[in-house]
CSV table of C-alpha atoms and ligand atoms in Angstrom, one decimal:
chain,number,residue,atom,x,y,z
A,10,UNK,CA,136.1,-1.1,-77.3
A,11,UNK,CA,135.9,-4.1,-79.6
A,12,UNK,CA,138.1,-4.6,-83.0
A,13,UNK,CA,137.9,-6.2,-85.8
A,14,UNK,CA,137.2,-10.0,-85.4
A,15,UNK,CA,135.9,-9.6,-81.4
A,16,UNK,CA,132.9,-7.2,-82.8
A,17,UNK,CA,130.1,-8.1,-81.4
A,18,UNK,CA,126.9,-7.0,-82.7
A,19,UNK,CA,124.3,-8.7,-84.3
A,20,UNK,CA,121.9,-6.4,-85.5
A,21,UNK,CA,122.1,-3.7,-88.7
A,22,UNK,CA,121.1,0.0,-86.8
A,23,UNK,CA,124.2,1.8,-85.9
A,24,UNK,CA,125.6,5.4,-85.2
A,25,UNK,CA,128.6,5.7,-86.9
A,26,UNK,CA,130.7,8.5,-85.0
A,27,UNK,CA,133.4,9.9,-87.2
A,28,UNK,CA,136.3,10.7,-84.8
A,29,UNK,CA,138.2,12.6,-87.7
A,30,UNK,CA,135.6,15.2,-87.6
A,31,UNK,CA,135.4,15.6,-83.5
A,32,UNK,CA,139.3,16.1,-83.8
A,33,UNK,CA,138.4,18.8,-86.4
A,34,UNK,CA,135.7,20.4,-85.3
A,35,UNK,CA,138.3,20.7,-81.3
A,36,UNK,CA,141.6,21.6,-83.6
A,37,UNK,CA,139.6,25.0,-85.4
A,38,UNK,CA,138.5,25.5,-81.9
A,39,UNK,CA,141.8,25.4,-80.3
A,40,UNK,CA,143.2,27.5,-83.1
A,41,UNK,CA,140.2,29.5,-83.0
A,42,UNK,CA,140.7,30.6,-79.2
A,43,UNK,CA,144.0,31.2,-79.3
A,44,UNK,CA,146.6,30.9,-76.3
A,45,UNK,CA,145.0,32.3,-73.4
A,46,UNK,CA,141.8,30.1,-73.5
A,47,UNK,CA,141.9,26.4,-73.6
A,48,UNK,CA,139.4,23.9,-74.7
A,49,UNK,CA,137.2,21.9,-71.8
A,50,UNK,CA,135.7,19.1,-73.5
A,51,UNK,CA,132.1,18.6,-72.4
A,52,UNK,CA,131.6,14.3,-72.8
A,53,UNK,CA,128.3,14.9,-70.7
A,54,UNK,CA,125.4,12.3,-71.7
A,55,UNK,CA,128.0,10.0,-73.1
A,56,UNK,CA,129.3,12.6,-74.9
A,57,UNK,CA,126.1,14.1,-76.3
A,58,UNK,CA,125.4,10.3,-77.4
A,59,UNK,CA,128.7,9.9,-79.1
A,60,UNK,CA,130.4,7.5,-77.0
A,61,UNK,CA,132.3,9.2,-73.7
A,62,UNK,CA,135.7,7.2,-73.6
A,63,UNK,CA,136.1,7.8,-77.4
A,64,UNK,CA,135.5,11.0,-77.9
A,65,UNK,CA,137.3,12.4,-74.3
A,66,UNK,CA,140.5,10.4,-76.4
A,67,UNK,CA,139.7,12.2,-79.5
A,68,UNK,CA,139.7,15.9,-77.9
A,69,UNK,CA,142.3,15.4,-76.0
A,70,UNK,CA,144.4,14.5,-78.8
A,71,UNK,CA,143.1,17.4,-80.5
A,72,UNK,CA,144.4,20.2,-77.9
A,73,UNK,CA,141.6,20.1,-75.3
A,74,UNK,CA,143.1,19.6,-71.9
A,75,UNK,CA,140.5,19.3,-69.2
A,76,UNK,CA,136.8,17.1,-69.5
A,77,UNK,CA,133.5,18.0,-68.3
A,78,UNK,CA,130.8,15.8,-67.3
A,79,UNK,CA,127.4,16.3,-65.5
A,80,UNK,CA,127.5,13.6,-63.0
A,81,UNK,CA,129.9,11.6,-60.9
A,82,UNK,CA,129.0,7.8,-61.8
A,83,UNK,CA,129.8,9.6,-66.1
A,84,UNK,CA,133.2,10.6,-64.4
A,85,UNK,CA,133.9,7.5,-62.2
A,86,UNK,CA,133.4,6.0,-65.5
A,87,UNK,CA,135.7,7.3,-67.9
A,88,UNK,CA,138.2,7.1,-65.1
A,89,UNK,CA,136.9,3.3,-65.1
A,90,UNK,CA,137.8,3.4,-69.0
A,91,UNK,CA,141.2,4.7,-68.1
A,92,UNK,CA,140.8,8.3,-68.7
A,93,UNK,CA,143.3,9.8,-66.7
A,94,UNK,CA,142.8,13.6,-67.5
A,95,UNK,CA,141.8,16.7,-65.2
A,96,UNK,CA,137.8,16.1,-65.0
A,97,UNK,CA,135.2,18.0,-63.6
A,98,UNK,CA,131.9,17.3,-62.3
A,99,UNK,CA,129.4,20.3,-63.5
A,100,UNK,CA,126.3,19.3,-61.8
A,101,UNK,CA,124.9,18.6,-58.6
A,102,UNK,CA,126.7,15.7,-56.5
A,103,UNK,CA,125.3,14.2,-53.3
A,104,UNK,CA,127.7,15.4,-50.3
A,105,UNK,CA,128.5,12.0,-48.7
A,106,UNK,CA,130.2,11.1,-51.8
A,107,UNK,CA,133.2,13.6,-52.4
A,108,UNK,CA,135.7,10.9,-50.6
A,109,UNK,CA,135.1,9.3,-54.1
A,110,UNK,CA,135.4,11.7,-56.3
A,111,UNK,CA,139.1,12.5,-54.2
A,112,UNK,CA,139.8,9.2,-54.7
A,113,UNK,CA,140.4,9.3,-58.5
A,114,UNK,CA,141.1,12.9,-58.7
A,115,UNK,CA,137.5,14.4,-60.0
A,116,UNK,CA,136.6,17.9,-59.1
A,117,UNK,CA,133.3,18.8,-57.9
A,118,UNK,CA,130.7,22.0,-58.6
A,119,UNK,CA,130.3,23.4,-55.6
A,120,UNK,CA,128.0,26.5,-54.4
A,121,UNK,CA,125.9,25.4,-51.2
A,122,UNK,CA,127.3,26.3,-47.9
A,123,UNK,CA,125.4,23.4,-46.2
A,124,UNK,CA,127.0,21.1,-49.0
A,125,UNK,CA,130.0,22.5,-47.7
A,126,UNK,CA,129.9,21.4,-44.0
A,127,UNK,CA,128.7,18.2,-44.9
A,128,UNK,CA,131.1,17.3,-47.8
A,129,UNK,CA,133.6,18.7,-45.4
A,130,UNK,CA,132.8,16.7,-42.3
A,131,UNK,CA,132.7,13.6,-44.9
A,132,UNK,CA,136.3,14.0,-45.6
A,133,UNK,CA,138.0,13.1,-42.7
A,134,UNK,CA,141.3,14.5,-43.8
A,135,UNK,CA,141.3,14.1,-47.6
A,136,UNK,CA,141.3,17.1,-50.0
A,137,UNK,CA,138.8,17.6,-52.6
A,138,UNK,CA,139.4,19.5,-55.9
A,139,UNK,CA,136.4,21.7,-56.2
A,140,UNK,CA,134.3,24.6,-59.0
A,141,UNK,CA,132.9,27.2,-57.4
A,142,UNK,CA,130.0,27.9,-59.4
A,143,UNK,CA,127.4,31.4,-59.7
A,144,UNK,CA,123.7,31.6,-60.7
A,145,UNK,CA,124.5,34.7,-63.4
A,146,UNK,CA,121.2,34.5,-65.5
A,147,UNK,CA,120.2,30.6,-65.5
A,148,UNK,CA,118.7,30.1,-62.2
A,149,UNK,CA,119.6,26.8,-62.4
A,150,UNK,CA,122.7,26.1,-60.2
A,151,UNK,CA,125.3,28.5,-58.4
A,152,UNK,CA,125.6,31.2,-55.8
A,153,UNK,CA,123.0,33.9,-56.6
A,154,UNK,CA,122.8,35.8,-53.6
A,155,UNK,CA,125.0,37.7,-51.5
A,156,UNK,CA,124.0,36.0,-47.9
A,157,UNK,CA,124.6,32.9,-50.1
A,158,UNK,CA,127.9,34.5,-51.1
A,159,UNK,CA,128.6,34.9,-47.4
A,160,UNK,CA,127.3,31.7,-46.2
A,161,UNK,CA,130.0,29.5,-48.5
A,162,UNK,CA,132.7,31.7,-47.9
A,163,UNK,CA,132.5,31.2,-44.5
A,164,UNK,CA,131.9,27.4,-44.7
A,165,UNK,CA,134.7,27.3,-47.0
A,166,UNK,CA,137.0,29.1,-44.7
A,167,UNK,CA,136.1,26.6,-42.0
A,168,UNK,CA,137.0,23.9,-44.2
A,169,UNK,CA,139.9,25.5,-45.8
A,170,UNK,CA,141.7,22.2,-45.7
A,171,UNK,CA,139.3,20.1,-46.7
A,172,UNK,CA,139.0,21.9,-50.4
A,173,UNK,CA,141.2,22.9,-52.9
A,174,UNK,CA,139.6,25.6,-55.1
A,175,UNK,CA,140.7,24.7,-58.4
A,176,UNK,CA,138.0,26.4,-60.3
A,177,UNK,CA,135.4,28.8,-60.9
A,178,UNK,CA,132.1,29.1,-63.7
A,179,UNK,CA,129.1,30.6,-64.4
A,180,UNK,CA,126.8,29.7,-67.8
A,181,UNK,CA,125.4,32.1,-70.2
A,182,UNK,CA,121.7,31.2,-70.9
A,183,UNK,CA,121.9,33.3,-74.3
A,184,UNK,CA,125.5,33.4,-75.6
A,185,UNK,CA,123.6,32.0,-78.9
A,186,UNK,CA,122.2,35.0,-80.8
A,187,UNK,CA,122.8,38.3,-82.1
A,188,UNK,CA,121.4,40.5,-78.9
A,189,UNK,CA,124.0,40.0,-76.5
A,190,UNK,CA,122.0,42.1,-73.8
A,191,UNK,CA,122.4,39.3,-71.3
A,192,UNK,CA,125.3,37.7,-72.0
A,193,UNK,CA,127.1,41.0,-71.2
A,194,UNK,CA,125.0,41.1,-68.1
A,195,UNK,CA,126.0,37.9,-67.3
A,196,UNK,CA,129.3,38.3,-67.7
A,197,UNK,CA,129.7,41.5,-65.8
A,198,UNK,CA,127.8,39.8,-63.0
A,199,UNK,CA,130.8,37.0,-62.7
A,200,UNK,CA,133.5,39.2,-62.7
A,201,UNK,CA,131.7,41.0,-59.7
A,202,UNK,CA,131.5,37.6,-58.2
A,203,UNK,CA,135.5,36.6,-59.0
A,204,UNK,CA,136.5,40.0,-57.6
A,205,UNK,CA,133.9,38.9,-54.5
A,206,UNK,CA,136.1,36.1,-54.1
A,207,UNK,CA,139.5,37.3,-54.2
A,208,UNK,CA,138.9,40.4,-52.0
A,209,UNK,CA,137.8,37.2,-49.4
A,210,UNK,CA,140.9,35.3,-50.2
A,211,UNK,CA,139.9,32.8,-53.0
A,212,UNK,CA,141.6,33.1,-56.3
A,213,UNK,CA,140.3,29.9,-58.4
A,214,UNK,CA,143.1,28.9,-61.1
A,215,UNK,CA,140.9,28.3,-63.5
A,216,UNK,CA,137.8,30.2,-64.6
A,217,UNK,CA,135.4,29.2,-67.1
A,218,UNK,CA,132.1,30.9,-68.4
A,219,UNK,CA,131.9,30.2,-72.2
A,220,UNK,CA,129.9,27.7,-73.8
A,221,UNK,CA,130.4,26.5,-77.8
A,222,UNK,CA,128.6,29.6,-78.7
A,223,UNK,CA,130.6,32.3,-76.6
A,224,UNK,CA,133.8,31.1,-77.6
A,225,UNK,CA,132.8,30.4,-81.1
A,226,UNK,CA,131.5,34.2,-81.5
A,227,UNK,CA,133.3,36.1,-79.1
A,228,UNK,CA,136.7,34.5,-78.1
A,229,UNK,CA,138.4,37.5,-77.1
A,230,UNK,CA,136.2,37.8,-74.2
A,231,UNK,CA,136.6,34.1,-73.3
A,232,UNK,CA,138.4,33.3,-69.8
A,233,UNK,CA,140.8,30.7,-69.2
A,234,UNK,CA,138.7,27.8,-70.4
A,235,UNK,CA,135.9,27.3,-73.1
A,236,UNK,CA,133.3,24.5,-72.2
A,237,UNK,CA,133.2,23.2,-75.7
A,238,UNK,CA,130.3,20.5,-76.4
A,239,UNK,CA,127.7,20.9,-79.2
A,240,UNK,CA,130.2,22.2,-81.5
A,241,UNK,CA,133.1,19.9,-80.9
A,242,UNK,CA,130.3,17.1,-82.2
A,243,UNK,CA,130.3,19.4,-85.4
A,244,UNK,CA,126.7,21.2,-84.8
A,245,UNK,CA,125.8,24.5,-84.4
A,246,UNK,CA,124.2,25.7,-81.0
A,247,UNK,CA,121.7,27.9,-82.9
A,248,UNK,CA,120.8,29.1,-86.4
A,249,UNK,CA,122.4,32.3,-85.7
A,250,UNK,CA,125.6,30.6,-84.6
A,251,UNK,CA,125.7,28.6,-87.9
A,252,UNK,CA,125.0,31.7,-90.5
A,253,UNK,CA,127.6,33.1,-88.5
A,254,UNK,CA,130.0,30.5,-87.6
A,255,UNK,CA,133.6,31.7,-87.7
A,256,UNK,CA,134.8,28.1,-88.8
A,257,UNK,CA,133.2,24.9,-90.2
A,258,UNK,CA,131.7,22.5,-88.4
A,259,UNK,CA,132.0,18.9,-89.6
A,260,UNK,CA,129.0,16.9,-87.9
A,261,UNK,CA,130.4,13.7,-86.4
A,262,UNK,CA,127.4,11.2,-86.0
A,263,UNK,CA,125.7,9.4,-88.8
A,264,UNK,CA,122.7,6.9,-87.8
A,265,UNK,CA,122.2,4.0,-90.5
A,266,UNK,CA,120.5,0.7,-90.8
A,267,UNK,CA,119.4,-1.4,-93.8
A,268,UNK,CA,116.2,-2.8,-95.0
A,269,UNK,CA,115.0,-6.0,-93.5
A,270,UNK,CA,111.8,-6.7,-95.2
A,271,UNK,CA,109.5,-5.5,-98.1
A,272,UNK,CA,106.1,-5.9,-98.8
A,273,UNK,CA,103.8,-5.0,-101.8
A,274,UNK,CA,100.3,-3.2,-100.8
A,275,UNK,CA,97.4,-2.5,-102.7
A,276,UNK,CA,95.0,0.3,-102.4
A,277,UNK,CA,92.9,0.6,-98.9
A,278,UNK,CA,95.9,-1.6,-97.3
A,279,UNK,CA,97.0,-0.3,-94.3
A,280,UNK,CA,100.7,0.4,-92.1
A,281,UNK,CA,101.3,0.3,-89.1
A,282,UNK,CA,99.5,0.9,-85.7
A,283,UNK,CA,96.1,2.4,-85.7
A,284,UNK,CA,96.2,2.1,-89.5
A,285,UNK,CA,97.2,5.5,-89.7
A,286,UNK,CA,98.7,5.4,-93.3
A,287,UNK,CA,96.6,3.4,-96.0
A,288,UNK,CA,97.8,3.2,-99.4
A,289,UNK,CA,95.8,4.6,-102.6
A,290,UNK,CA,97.5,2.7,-105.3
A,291,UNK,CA,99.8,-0.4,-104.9
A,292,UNK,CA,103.2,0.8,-103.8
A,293,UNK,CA,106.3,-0.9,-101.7
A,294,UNK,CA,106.7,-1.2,-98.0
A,295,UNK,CA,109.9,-1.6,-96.6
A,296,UNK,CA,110.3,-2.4,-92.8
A,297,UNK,CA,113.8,-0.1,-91.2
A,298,UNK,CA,114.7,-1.9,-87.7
A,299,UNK,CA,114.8,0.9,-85.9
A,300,UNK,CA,111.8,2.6,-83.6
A,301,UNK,CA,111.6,5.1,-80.1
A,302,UNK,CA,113.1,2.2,-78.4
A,303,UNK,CA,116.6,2.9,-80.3
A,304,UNK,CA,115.6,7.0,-80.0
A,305,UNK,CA,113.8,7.3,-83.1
A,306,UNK,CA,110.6,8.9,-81.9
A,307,UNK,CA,106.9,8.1,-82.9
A,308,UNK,CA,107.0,12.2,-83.9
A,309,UNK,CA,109.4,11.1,-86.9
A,310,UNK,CA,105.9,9.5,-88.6
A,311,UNK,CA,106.0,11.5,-92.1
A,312,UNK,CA,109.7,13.0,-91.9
A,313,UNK,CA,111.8,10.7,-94.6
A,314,UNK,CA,114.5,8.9,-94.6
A,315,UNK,CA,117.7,8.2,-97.6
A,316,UNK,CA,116.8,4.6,-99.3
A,317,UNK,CA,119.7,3.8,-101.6
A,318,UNK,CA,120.0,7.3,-103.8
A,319,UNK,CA,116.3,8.1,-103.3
A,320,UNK,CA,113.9,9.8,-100.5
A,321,UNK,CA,111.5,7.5,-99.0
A,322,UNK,CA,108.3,8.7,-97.0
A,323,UNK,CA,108.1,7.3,-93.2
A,324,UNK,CA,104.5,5.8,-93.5
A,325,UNK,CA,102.6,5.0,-90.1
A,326,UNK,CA,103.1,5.3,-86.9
A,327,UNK,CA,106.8,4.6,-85.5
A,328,UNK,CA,106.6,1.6,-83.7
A,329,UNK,CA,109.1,0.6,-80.6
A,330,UNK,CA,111.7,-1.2,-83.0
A,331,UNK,CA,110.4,-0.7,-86.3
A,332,UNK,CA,109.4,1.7,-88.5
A,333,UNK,CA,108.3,1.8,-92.2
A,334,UNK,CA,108.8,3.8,-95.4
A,335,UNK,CA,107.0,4.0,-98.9
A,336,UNK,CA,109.2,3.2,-101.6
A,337,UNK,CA,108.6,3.2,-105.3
A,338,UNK,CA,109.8,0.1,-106.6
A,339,UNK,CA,110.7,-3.8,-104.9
A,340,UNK,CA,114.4,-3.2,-103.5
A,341,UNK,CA,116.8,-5.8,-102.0
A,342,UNK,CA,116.8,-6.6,-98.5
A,343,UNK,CA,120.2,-5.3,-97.2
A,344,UNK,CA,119.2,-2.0,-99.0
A,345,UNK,CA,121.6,1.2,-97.2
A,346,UNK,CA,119.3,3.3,-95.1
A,347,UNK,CA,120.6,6.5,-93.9
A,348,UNK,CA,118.3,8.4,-91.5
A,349,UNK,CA,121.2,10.9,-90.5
A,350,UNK,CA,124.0,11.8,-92.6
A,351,UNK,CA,124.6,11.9,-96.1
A,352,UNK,CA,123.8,9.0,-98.8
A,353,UNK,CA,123.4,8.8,-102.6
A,354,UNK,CA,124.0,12.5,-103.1
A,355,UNK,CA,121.2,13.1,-100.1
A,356,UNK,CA,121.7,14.4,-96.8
A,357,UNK,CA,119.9,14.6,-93.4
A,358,UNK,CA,121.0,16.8,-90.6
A,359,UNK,CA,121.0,16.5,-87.2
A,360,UNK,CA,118.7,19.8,-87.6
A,361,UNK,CA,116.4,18.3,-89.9
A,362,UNK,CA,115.4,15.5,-87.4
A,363,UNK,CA,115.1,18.2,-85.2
A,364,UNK,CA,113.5,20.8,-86.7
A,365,UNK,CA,111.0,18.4,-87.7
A,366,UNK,CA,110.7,17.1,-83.9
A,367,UNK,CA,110.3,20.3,-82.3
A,368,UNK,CA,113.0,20.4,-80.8
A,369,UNK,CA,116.9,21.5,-80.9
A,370,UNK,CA,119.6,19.3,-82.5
A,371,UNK,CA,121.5,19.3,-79.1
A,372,UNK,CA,118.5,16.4,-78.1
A,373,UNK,CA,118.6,14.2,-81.4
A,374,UNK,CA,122.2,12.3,-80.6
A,375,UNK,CA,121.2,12.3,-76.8
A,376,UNK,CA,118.2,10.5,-77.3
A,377,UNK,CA,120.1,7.8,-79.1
A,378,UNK,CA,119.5,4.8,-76.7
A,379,UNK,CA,121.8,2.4,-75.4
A,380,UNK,CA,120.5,-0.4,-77.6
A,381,UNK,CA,121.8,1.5,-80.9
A,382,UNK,CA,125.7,0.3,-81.1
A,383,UNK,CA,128.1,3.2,-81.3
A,384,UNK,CA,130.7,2.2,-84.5
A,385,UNK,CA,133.8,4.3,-84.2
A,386,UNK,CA,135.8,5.6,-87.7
A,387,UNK,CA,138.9,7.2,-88.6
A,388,UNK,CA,139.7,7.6,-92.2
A,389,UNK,CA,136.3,6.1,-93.1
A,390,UNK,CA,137.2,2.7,-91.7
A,391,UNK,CA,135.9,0.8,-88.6
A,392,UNK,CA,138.5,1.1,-85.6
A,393,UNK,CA,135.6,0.0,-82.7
A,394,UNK,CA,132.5,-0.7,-82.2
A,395,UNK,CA,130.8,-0.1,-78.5
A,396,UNK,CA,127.5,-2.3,-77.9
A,397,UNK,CA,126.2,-1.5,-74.8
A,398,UNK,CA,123.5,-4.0,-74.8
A,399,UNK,CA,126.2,-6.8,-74.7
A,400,UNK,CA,128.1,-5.7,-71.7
A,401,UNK,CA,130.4,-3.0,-73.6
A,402,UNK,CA,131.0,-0.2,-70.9
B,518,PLP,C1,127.3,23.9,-67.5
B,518,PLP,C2,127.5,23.6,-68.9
B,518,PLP,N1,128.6,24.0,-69.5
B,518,PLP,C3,128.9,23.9,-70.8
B,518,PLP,C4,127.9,23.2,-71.6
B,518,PLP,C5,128.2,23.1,-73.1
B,518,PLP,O1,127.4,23.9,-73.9
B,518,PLP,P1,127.4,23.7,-75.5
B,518,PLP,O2,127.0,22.3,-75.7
B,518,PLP,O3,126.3,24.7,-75.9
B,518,PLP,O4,128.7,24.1,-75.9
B,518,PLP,C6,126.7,22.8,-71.1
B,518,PLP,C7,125.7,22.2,-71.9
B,518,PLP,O5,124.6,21.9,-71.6
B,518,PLP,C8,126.5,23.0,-69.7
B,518,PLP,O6,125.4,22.6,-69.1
């Protein structure tokens, strides 16, 4: 992370990440579960596209104890940034690599018996912290069936040196909304499974089932460890969690730029590829760097975006590292441009982008590319600033 006079970047479209909120949004969480469930940060997908290293800090100082990731290069990487707490690996990882996951103390997802033999036959001697997981309802990953049940235990038991069972999880497909129909089945279906496992000689110290949605709306049910990710980055994980939402949640990421051109057009003047928009009386043009390149999709053509205090109109198609809007009147160059966040008594949520996308908010700071630099705050002043396009890790 750079400071102050080593910052280094050169352009004006940044996602400002509020780390005062992410340490609110885990402390009402923390509070909120209680002391027999603990908070697992989930810094997957550079933490939901708010900068891993940063916000694994941030939650951790908050009261979570234990990170999540999805793959082993995100883990080898916040050890890399000198993250030294328990980690976990949820996804998938390619046997013939546990011996470097063991190396810096990561724990794997485990639930194949064949990724068993071969992870332990890859070992030669070294133990390797591992999450059994069960297919409950996504039929995604996990043990689903019982010869599959049967298969890994006995693998396991072969390799009983080679593992140390430090965990166990399922996930709930539809801990989100009011009919908890499968949820409950779920949940009933993993206790079956942990009892499987003890009555074969496994107790896992650690067991983990809800998402930010189960323990946000039903923490008494919640086992030893909540896998906390959309909420922690201050958004709900549906519309029913958010009418419902048993504490606020402050939204963390803003995304900003400022104007770097502005044109006057007449009538029957065109913007932007395919000439898509033409104006009908003379009006203002101003040019926002920032296009799909940065994450700002070509489906954002007519959504709007804050211009100093007003609402401006995106006008023509999105291009890959522009876009435009309509303004009323000739404004500065420079002019604040908030396409996320709030600005000039306006405000434009991560749901609003997504709503108007199609799609769910969970995807808007995930598509966030590289090439948009992540500025860090506390107490609404810079503390870092993480530019991936010029080397920053
Ligand atoms: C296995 C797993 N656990 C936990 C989470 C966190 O879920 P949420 O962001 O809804 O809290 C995810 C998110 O996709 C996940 O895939």
């Amino acid at each position: 992370m750079k400071h102050s006079n080593e910052q280094r970047m050169y352009r004006q479209t940044r996602a400002e990440v509020n780390l005062d909120a992410i340490e609110a949004n885990v402390s009402r969480m923390v509070r909120h579960l209680g002391d027999q469930t603990k908070v697992m940060a989930v810094v997957k997908a550079n933490a939901y596209g708010h900068g891993d290293v940063e916000v694994a800090q941030t939650a951790l100082k908050a009261g979570a104890d234990h990170l999540a990731v999805a793959t082993l290069d995100e883990a080898v990487s916040l050890r890399e940034k000198g993250i030294q707490a328990p980690l976990v690996v949820l996804g998938w990882t390619p046997p013939n690599f546990v011996s470097i996951a063991v190396d810096l103390d990561i724990a794997l997802t485990a639930f194949q018996a064949d990724w068993i033999e071969a992870a332990g036959a890859s070992l030669e001697g070294k133990t390797c912290k591992l999450h059994i997981k069960f297919d409950t309802g996504m039929s995604r990953l996990g043990i689903r069936t019982s010869d599959e049940f049967h298969a890994f235990v006995k693998a396991l038991h072969t390799w009983s040196s080679s593992f140390d069972i430090e965990g166990c999880f399922t996930h709930f497909a539809a801990a989100d909304q009011a009919d908890t129909r499968l949820l409950d089945q779920q949940k009933q279906q993993f206790e079956q499974r942990l009892a499987q496992l003890e009555k074969a000689g496994i107790t896992p110290r650690l067991v983990h089932s809800e998402n930010s949605a189960a323990g946000m709306m039903a923490p008494e049910r919640a086992v030893t460890y909540c896998r906390y990710g959309i909420a922690m980055y201050g958004l709900a994980p549906s519309k029913w969690v958010l009418d419902n939402s048993p504490f606020p949640l402050e939204p963390a990421l803003a995304l900003r730029t400022n104007v770097v051109a502005v044109r006057k057009i007449s009538a029957g003047d065109t913007v932007g590829y395919g000439a898509e928009y033409m104006a009908e009386k003379e009006e203002y043009i101003a040019t926002l760097p920032i296009g799909y390149a940065d994450g700002w999709l070509r489906h954002m053509k007519g959504f709007y975006v804050i211009v100093d205090d007003q609402k401006a109109p995106i006008v023509g198609r999105v291009c890959m590292d522009q876009c435009m809007v309509a303004v009323p009147e000739k404004i500065d160059i420079g002019t604040d441009v908030t396409l996320i966040g709030n600005q000039g008594g306006h405000s434009i949520t991560a749901d609003d982008v997504a709503n108007y996308a199609g799609t769910i908010n969970y995807e808007i700071p995930c598509l966030l590319s590289l090439r948009v630099p992540r500025i860090f705050l506390r107490n609404k002043r810079i503390i870092g600033i993480r530019n991936k396009v010029l080397g920053d890790k």
